[in-house]
């Protein structure tokens, strides 16, 4: 018998205890243990009630994700749930910690549910592209009705014990001594000779058929445009709970689960889940001695500097914010203050938290004030001379062993490090805007960066609640290199016949929240213009160059901040296509003798994905990225790549590498260099491999 589940009988109460650290995931050993013990309990006349509980910090927090995507050994969770519910003696779930996914489904299959008042319960399967597959879609609505059930299953967000009690999900939220409470309930049930109370026979949640149908219809409307295929299946299953016999609803849920689990979206979403965890595994962390980071300095209080400061303050660090002059400083401090005031107004933090955080913030215009800090993150203008000057000053004042990080978007970190006396302490921490919200942090490793400094960056990222990805030195590192390729692919299409709005539309259909030209307008067209000007000197004159963006900037149109860019802003009906930009595009085509042709959404998407995956493959060739999944993480967390597509490398795998390579080759006549497939494609194709095969190497 498995040790993952033990059974002890006390005064006629069988106490089934699951013990599978760290989170009691419902792997095979736990399922088998439950199955076997429940079989024995059924035969044991001395047992008159059952308590299902878990050892350690939580009731099962979900399935064992390692089992996802491949056939599970029997008994599967739904079988265990059915056996639990069919038990002839009353079964009480004793819930503490976080009962999530399969964990909550187990509890739903019990006849009574008691939870510690601090417990949380949720069904997050939606986030992995599937649905609750252990009967959750049928049992939960029978207890709480359609509205609450759909809300939990479609949002994936957990509810607190008190809410769970109010909605009927649990019988009681217990203030203290849950063990005693479940035992008392069991004794009481025995005293009253109570039998089981199977959830499948419950009707309280189905009592208002019209209300149930309304909630289902409302969910359908709310999610009418979703691209996630599991959403409709969840809604259908919940609807079935009110229309079909339990067994039929269960069969419907099973079929949906099996189909979804192996489908491309679930594969991509699981990939995203594992990719994030894998990104934290970097060579520098092995045997690293972390540098101590207790205090942080931020230089430059502009868009990024103020966001970075907020991020550090939120994580509990004292922060010294440095600007060139008192006006700049005051503006930066005001931005931070306003941010916290808004957070208080929206109820995200309380006034005390706001004043604690502001109390840890010190403003300064004197470099000497950074003399004692453990880490400085520089976020001044993206200008090599300015940055060099700041680094020279930091080199003078900072204590030995402190870390000098730069938030540069594109500049060469090795070149910057070479200008000071301690290149080993220099690293890139590339935050994304808004820095206190965006999850991604590219940790850019220079050729001289001390591995301990890199490892410290990863540890710090965790404290800042960021997702760190290791990147090597390259123009634009991982994210902005891929972004440049994406934009170039889009620009070629615009010059060849598409409109910016058409490209944006196609990429929104693909799943991006905004298309590339909307993003450009939002970020400011001047930023990419500055980069193009900087690279003009090294550009090969034979390379195809699209000058549309430059022509727009020459008019002083920098996007949203100037009211005009690819779109015109400020109108009553929201942004509209900028007709003057369309005229600029026409003029460019005329000048280059390009006869415009049409592009379908499919072609637009294929070209953009192929360009991004190809640039990703080059980043792997150049060892700028450690593994394909790191590139996907950068795109998912920094650039809005749709999670259900998994990122460009996963998307290329799913399209088929041969298909992508052939597409790249077919575009080559337009611009040989840009569309030339990375040799990695041929190598992988030849060996029948995918990008994902490189992830675990
Ligand atoms: P910004 O122009 O909003 O802010 C720069 C700030 O640095 C200004 O407030 C300026 O007064 C200050 N500054 C300039 N020289 C200084 C000096 N010598 N000492 C102290 N302060 C000085 O620029 P932004 O957008 O915040 O960018 C800063 C850095 O972050 C750049 O390297 C940029 O490439 C990078 N970055 C920008 C992103 C964005 O979306 N804006 C995203 C990721 C990185």
PDB file of C-alpha atoms in Angstrom, residues 63-72 124-131 228 230 256-278 629 632-633 636-637 642-647 650 654 692 695-696:
ATOM      1  CA  UNK A  63      -2.809  17.564 -10.224  1.00  0.00           C
ATOM      2  CA  UNK A  64       0.773  16.503 -10.735  1.00  0.00           C
ATOM      3  CA  UNK A  65       1.668  18.675 -13.716  1.00  0.00           C
ATOM      4  CA  UNK A  66       4.315  16.201 -14.819  1.00  0.00           C
ATOM      5  CA  UNK A  67       1.524  13.808 -15.745  1.00  0.00           C
ATOM      6  CA  UNK A  68      -0.143  16.320 -18.054  1.00  0.00           C
ATOM      7  CA  UNK A  69      -0.287  15.536 -21.724  1.00  0.00           C
ATOM      8  CA  UNK A  70       0.328  11.817 -21.438  1.00  0.00           C
ATOM      9  CA  UNK A  71      -2.095   9.057 -20.503  1.00  0.00           C
ATOM     10  CA  UNK A  72      -2.394   8.708 -16.738  1.00  0.00           C
ATOM     11  CA  UNK A 124      -7.379  27.128 -12.178  1.00  0.00           C
ATOM     12  CA  UNK A 125      -7.510  24.511 -14.982  1.00  0.00           C
ATOM     13  CA  UNK A 126      -8.669  27.201 -17.392  1.00  0.00           C
ATOM     14  CA  UNK A 127      -5.146  28.639 -17.301  1.00  0.00           C
ATOM     15  CA  UNK A 128      -3.658  25.396 -18.564  1.00  0.00           C
ATOM     16  CA  UNK A 129      -6.039  25.137 -21.503  1.00  0.00           C
ATOM     17  CA  UNK A 130      -8.248  22.435 -20.024  1.00  0.00           C
ATOM     18  CA  UNK A 131     -11.200  22.231 -17.633  1.00  0.00           C
ATOM     19  CA  UNK A 228      -9.336  30.012 -25.882  1.00  0.00           C
ATOM     20  CA  UNK A 230     -11.561  25.552 -23.449  1.00  0.00           C
ATOM     21  CA  UNK A 256     -13.865  17.686 -23.395  1.00  0.00           C
ATOM     22  CA  UNK A 257     -10.937  17.194 -21.038  1.00  0.00           C
ATOM     23  CA  UNK A 258      -9.346  14.487 -23.188  1.00  0.00           C
ATOM     24  CA  UNK A 259      -9.732  16.517 -26.366  1.00  0.00           C
ATOM     25  CA  UNK A 260      -8.464  19.738 -24.849  1.00  0.00           C
ATOM     26  CA  UNK A 261      -5.530  18.234 -23.012  1.00  0.00           C
ATOM     27  CA  UNK A 262      -3.707  17.142 -26.139  1.00  0.00           C
ATOM     28  CA  UNK A 263      -4.808  20.136 -28.218  1.00  0.00           C
ATOM     29  CA  UNK A 264      -2.326  22.827 -29.324  1.00  0.00           C
ATOM     30  CA  UNK A 265      -3.521  25.461 -26.840  1.00  0.00           C
ATOM     31  CA  UNK A 266      -3.121  23.235 -23.800  1.00  0.00           C
ATOM     32  CA  UNK A 267       0.278  22.119 -25.081  1.00  0.00           C
ATOM     33  CA  UNK A 268       1.309  25.766 -25.486  1.00  0.00           C
ATOM     34  CA  UNK A 269      -0.049  26.808 -22.085  1.00  0.00           C
ATOM     35  CA  UNK A 270       1.733  23.946 -20.332  1.00  0.00           C
ATOM     36  CA  UNK A 271       4.863  24.930 -22.195  1.00  0.00           C
ATOM     37  CA  UNK A 272       4.477  28.483 -20.892  1.00  0.00           C
ATOM     38  CA  UNK A 273       4.065  27.166 -17.349  1.00  0.00           C
ATOM     39  CA  UNK A 274       7.238  25.055 -17.485  1.00  0.00           C
ATOM     40  CA  UNK A 275       9.198  27.602 -19.532  1.00  0.00           C
ATOM     41  CA  UNK A 276       8.855  30.197 -16.796  1.00  0.00           C
ATOM     42  CA  UNK A 277      10.227  27.810 -14.194  1.00  0.00           C
ATOM     43  CA  UNK A 278      12.987  26.601 -16.484  1.00  0.00           C
ATOM     44  CA  UNK A 629      11.792  28.428 -24.049  1.00  0.00           C
ATOM     45  CA  UNK A 632       9.217  32.357 -25.426  1.00  0.00           C
ATOM     46  CA  UNK A 633       9.203  33.591 -21.817  1.00  0.00           C
ATOM     47  CA  UNK A 636       5.082  36.137 -23.221  1.00  0.00           C
ATOM     48  CA  UNK A 637       6.008  38.357 -20.284  1.00  0.00           C
ATOM     49  CA  UNK A 642      -0.507  35.306 -26.684  1.00  0.00           C
ATOM     50  CA  UNK A 643       0.048  32.732 -23.971  1.00  0.00           C
ATOM     51  CA  UNK A 644      -2.096  30.110 -25.677  1.00  0.00           C
ATOM     52  CA  UNK A 645       0.387  30.197 -28.564  1.00  0.00           C
ATOM     53  CA  UNK A 646       3.261  29.539 -26.161  1.00  0.00           C
ATOM     54  CA  UNK A 647       5.660  32.093 -27.698  1.00  0.00           C
ATOM     55  CA  UNK A 650       6.586  27.016 -29.576  1.00  0.00           C
ATOM     56  CA  UNK A 654       3.402  23.757 -33.733  1.00  0.00           C
ATOM     57  CA  UNK A 692      11.292  22.221 -27.647  1.00  0.00           C
ATOM     58  CA  UNK A 695      14.874  23.158 -23.843  1.00  0.00           C
ATOM     59  CA  UNK A 696      16.106  20.522 -21.454  1.00  0.00           C
TER      60      UNK A 696
END
